[in-house]
XYZ file of N, CA and C in Angstrom:
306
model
N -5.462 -80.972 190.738
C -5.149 -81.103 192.149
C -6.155 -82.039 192.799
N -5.755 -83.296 193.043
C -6.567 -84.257 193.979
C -6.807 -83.973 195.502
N -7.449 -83.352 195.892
C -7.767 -83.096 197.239
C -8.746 -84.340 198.069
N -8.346 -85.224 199.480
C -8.639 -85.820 199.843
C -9.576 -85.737 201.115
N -10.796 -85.988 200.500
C -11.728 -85.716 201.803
C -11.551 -86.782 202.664
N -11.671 -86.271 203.938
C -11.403 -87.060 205.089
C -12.743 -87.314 205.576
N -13.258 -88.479 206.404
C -14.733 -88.438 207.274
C -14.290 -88.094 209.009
N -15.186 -87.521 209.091
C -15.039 -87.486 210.006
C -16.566 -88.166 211.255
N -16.311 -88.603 212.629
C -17.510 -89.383 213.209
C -18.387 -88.176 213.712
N -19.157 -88.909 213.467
C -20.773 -87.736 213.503
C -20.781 -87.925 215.555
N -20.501 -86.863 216.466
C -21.515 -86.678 217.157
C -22.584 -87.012 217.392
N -22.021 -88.306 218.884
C -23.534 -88.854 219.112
C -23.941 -88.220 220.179
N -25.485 -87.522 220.497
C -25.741 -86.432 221.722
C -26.654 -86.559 222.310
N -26.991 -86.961 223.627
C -27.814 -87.316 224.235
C -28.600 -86.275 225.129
N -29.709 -85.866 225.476
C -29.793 -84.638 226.278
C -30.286 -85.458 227.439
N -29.599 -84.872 229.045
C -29.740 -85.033 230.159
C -30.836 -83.714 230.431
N -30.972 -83.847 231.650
C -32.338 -82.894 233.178
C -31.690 -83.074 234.264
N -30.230 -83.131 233.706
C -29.567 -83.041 235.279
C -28.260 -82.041 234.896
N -28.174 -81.248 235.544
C -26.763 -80.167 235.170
C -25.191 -81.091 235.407
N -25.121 -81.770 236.398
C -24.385 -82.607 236.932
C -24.117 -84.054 236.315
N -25.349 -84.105 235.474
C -25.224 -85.547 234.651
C -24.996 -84.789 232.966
N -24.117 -83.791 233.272
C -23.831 -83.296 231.518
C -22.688 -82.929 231.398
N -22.082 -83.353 229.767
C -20.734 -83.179 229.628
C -20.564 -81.866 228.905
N -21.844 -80.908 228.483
C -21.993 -80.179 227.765
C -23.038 -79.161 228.041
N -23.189 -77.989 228.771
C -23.910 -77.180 229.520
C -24.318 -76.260 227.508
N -25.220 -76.090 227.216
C -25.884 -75.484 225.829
C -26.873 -74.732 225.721
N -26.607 -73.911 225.379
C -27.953 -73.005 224.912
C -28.109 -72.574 223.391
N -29.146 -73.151 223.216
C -29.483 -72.977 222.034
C -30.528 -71.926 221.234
N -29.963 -70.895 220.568
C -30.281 -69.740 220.197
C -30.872 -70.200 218.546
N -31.916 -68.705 218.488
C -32.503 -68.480 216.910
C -31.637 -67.659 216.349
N -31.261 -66.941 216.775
C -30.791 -65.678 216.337
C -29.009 -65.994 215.855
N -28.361 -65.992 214.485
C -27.207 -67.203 214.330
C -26.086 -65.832 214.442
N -26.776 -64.846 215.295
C -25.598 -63.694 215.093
C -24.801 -64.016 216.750
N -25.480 -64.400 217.266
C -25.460 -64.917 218.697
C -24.798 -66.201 219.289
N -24.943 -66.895 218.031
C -23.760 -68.335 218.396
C -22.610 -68.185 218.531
N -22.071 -69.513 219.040
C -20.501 -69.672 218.907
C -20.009 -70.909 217.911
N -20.922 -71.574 217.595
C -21.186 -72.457 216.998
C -22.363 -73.121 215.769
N -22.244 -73.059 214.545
C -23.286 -73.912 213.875
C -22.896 -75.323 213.758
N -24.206 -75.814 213.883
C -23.989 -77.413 213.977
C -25.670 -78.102 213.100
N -25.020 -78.964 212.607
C -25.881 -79.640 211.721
C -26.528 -81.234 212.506
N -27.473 -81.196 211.945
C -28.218 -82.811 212.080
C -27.920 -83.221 211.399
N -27.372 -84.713 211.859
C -26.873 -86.095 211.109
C -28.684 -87.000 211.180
N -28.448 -87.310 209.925
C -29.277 -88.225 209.773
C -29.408 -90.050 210.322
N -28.099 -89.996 210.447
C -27.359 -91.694 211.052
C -26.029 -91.401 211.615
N -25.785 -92.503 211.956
C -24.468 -92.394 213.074
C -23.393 -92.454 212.672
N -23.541 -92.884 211.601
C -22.016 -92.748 210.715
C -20.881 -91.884 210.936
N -20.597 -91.716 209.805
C -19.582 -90.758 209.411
C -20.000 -89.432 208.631
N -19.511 -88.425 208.567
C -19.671 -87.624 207.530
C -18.455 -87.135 206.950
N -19.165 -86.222 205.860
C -17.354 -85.564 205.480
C -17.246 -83.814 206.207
N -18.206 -83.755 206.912
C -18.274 -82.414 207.742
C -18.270 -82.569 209.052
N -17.379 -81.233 209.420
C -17.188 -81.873 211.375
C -18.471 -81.240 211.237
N -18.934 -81.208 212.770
C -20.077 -80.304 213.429
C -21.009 -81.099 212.909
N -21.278 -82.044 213.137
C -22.802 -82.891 212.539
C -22.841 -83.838 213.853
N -24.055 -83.522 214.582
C -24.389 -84.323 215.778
C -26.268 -84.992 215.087
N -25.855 -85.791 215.759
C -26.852 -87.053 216.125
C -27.160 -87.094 216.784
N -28.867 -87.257 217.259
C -29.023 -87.242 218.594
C -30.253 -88.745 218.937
N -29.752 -89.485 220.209
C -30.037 -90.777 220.443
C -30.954 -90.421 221.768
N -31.967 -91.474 221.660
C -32.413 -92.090 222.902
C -31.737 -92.682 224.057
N -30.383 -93.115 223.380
C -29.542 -94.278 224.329
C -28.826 -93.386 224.958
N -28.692 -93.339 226.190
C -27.692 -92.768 226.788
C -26.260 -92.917 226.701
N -25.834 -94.616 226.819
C -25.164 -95.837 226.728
C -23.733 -95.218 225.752
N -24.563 -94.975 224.266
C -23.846 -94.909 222.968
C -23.405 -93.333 222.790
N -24.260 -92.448 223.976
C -23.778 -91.215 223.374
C -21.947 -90.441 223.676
N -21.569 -89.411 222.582
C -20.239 -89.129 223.384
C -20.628 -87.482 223.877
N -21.839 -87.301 223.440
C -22.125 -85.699 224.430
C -23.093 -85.988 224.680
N -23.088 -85.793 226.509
C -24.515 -85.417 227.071
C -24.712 -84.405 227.404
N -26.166 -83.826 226.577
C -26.104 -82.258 226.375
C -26.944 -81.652 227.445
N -26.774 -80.606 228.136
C -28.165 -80.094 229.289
C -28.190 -79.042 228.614
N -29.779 -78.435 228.296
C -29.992 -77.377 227.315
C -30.383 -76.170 228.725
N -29.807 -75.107 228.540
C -29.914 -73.895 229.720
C -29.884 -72.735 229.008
N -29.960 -71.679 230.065
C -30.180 -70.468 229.625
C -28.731 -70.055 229.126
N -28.898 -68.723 228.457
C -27.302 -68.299 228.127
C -25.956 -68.095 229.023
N -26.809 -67.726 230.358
C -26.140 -67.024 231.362
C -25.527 -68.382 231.663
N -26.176 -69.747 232.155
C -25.200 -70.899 232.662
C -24.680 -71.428 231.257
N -24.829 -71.167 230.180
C -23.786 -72.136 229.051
C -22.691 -71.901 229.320
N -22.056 -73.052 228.661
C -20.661 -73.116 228.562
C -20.000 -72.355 227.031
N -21.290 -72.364 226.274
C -21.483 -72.732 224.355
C -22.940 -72.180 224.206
N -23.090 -71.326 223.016
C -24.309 -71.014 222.288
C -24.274 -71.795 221.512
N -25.087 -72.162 220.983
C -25.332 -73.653 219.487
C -27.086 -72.734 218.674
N -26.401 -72.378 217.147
C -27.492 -72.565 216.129
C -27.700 -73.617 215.369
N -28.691 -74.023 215.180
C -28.799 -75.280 214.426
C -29.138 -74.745 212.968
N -28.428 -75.307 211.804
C -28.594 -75.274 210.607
C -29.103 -76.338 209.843
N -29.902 -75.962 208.562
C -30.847 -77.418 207.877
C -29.410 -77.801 207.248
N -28.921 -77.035 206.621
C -27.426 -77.952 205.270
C -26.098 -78.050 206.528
N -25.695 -78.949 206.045
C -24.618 -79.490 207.012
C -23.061 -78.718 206.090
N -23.125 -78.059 205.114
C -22.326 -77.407 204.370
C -22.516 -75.822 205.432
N -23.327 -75.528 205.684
C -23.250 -74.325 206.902
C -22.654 -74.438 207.781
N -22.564 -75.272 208.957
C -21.874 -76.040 209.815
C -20.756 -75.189 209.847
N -20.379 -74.977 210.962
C -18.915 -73.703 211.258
C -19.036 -73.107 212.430
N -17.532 -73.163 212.847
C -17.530 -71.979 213.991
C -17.557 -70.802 214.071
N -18.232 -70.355 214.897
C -18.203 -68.686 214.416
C -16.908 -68.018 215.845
N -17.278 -68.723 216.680
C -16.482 -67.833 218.191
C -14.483 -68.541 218.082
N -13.758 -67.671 218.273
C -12.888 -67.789 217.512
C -11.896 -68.841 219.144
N -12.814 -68.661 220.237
C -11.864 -68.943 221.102
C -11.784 -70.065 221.396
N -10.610 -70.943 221.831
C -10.552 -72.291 222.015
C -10.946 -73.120 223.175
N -11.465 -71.911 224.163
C -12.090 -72.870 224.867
C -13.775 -73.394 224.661
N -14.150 -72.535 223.664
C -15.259 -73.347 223.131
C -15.007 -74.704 222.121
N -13.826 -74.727 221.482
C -13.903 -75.607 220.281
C -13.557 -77.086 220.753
N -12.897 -76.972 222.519
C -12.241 -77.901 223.075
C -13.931 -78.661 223.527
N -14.689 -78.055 223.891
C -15.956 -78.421 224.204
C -16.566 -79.899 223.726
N -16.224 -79.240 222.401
C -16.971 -80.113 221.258
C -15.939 -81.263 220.451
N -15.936 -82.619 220.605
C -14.955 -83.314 219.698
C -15.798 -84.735 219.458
């Protein structure tokens, strides 16, 4: 059975200090029982063959999420960060988190 991996574009993410200048209100937790989301670091801007792999830039310009990092109570989204990009997964089953993220 030939199964065809697809790439998919790595998440480019910029973090704002303005609530109003963000496309993505985040809080980012230790604890991965607590997410709604694992998400991996991209090493380059490429492509990968795993969704959920963000990149994160200096440039504002190039990014497609600008992230404002907040407490739990104003997120929109909990985010754990994982070292293997094979972890990477949603955990919260509802779609208005998954619409969040593309």
């Amino acid at each position: 059975m030939n199964v065809e991996k697809r790439s998919v574009r790595v998440a480019i993410v910029y973090q704002v200090f303005s609530l109003a200048d963000a496309t993505l209100q985040a809080h980012i937790t230790k604890n991965p029982h607590l997410a709604d989301v694992w998400i991996s670091r991209a090493t380059n801007r490429g492509t990968s063959i795993r969704p959920l792999c963000w990149f994160f830039t200096d440039n504002r310009a190039e990014a497609s999420i600008r992230i404002y990092l907040c407490s739990k109570g104003l997120s929109q989204i909990s985010i754990f960060f994982v070292s293997d990009a094979t972890q990477a997964k949603w955990i919260s089953k509802a779609s208005e988190h998954r619409r969040l993220i593309r």
